[in-house]
Coordinates of C-alpha atoms in Angstrom, one line a residue:
M1 CA 72.3 66.7 120.6
K2 CA 69.3 68.8 119.4
Q3 CA 70.6 71.7 121.3
L4 CA 74.1 71.4 119.8
I5 CA 72.6 71.2 116.3
S6 CA 70.5 74.3 117.0
I7 CA 73.5 76.2 118.3
I8 CA 75.6 75.2 115.2
F9 CA 72.7 76.2 112.9
V10 CA 72.2 79.6 114.6
S11 CA 76.0 80.2 114.5
A12 CA 76.2 79.4 110.9
V13 CA 73.3 81.7 110.0
I14 CA 75.0 84.6 111.9
I15 CA 78.3 83.9 110.3
L16 CA 76.8 83.7 106.8
T17 CA 74.7 86.8 107.4
S18 CA 77.7 88.8 108.5
C19 CA 79.8 87.6 105.6
G20 CA 77.1 88.5 103.2
G21 CA 76.9 91.9 104.6
N22 CA 80.6 92.4 104.3
A23 CA 80.5 91.1 100.7
E24 CA 77.7 93.5 99.9
L25 CA 79.7 96.4 101.5
K26 CA 82.8 95.4 99.4
K27 CA 80.6 95.4 96.3
D28 CA 79.2 98.8 97.1
A29 CA 82.7 100.2 97.8
K30 CA 83.9 98.7 94.5
N31 CA 81.1 100.4 92.6
I32 CA 81.9 103.8 94.2
A33 CA 85.6 103.3 93.6
V34 CA 85.0 102.6 89.9
A35 CA 83.0 105.8 89.6
M36 CA 85.7 107.7 91.5
C37 CA 88.4 106.3 89.3
R38 CA 86.6 107.4 86.1
N39 CA 86.2 110.8 87.6
I40 CA 90.0 111.0 88.4
E41 CA 90.7 109.9 84.8
T42 CA 88.5 112.7 83.4
M43 CA 90.0 115.3 85.7
N44 CA 93.5 114.2 84.6
N45 CA 92.5 114.4 81.0
L46 CA 91.0 117.9 81.5
K47 CA 94.3 119.0 83.1
A48 CA 96.3 117.6 80.1
V49 CA 94.1 118.7 77.2
N50 CA 95.1 121.6 75.0
P51 CA 92.7 124.4 76.0
G52 CA 92.5 125.3 72.3
D53 CA 90.9 122.0 71.5
S54 CA 87.4 123.2 72.4
L55 CA 85.7 120.0 71.2
K56 CA 87.8 117.8 73.4
V57 CA 87.3 120.2 76.4
I58 CA 83.5 120.1 75.8
Q59 CA 83.5 116.3 75.7
L60 CA 85.6 116.1 78.9
R61 CA 83.3 118.6 80.6
A62 CA 80.3 116.4 79.7
K63 CA 82.1 113.4 81.1
E64 CA 82.8 115.3 84.2
K65 CA 79.1 116.3 84.6
Q66 CA 78.1 112.7 84.0
A67 CA 80.5 111.5 86.7
E68 CA 79.0 114.0 89.1
V69 CA 75.5 112.7 88.5
E70 CA 76.7 109.1 88.8
M71 CA 78.5 109.9 92.1
T72 CA 75.4 111.7 93.4
V73 CA 73.2 108.7 92.6
L74 CA 75.6 106.2 94.1
Y75 CA 75.9 108.3 97.3
Q76 CA 72.1 108.6 97.6
E77 CA 71.7 104.8 97.1
F78 CA 74.4 104.2 99.7
K79 CA 72.8 106.5 102.2
A80 CA 69.4 104.9 101.7
K81 CA 70.8 101.3 101.9
Y82 CA 72.9 101.9 105.0
K83 CA 70.9 104.7 106.7
D84 CA 70.8 102.8 110.0
K85 CA 74.6 102.2 110.0
L86 CA 75.9 105.5 108.8
S87 CA 76.5 106.8 112.4
D88 CA 78.2 103.6 113.5
K89 CA 81.9 104.4 113.7
K90 CA 82.9 100.7 113.1
F91 CA 80.8 100.6 110.0
S92 CA 82.3 103.8 108.7
E93 CA 85.8 102.6 109.3
E94 CA 85.1 99.3 107.6
F95 CA 83.6 101.1 104.6
A96 CA 86.5 103.5 104.3
K97 CA 88.9 100.6 104.4
E98 CA 87.0 98.7 101.7
L99 CA 86.8 101.9 99.6
R100 CA 90.6 102.4 99.9
K101 CA 91.3 98.8 98.9
A102 CA 89.0 99.1 95.9
M103 CA 90.6 102.4 94.9
L104 CA 94.0 100.7 94.7
D105 CA 92.7 99.1 91.4
C106 CA 92.5 102.6 89.8
P107 CA 95.3 103.1 87.4
Y108 CA 94.8 106.9 87.5
L109 CA 95.4 107.2 91.3
S110 CA 98.4 109.5 92.0
K111 CA 101.4 107.9 93.6
E112 CA 100.8 110.0 96.8
D113 CA 97.2 108.9 97.1
R114 CA 98.1 105.3 96.4
A115 CA 100.8 105.4 99.1
S116 CA 98.4 107.0 101.6
F117 CA 95.6 104.4 100.9
E118 CA 98.1 101.5 101.3
K119 CA 99.3 103.0 104.6
D120 CA 95.7 103.4 105.8
I121 CA 94.8 99.9 104.9
N122 CA 97.8 98.4 106.7
K123 CA 97.0 100.1 110.0

């Protein structure tokens, strides 16, 4: 009976640990997706802005620069956090799938990108 309880306990710890890791990966993918979505919005606004509206162009360029910095920081944090897993193909595939899922919440995603992400997720 003690052995059965020990096996159940160890199994529960392993399951909870792996679920926690997956939840953490989903959270990280979501944070990156939110930043990417803001960048897409800014890029779309830059394409649509009247070039003669120099104030708006300057504001959007500043947002673009801010997004670059944010993405760089997120990438560096991600690399530091998952440095031991970055070369693991399964981990990379799982992260890519979570990132695509999170990107589907972005209202600025093009129809083509949305269709591509949905297709990749459903593989």
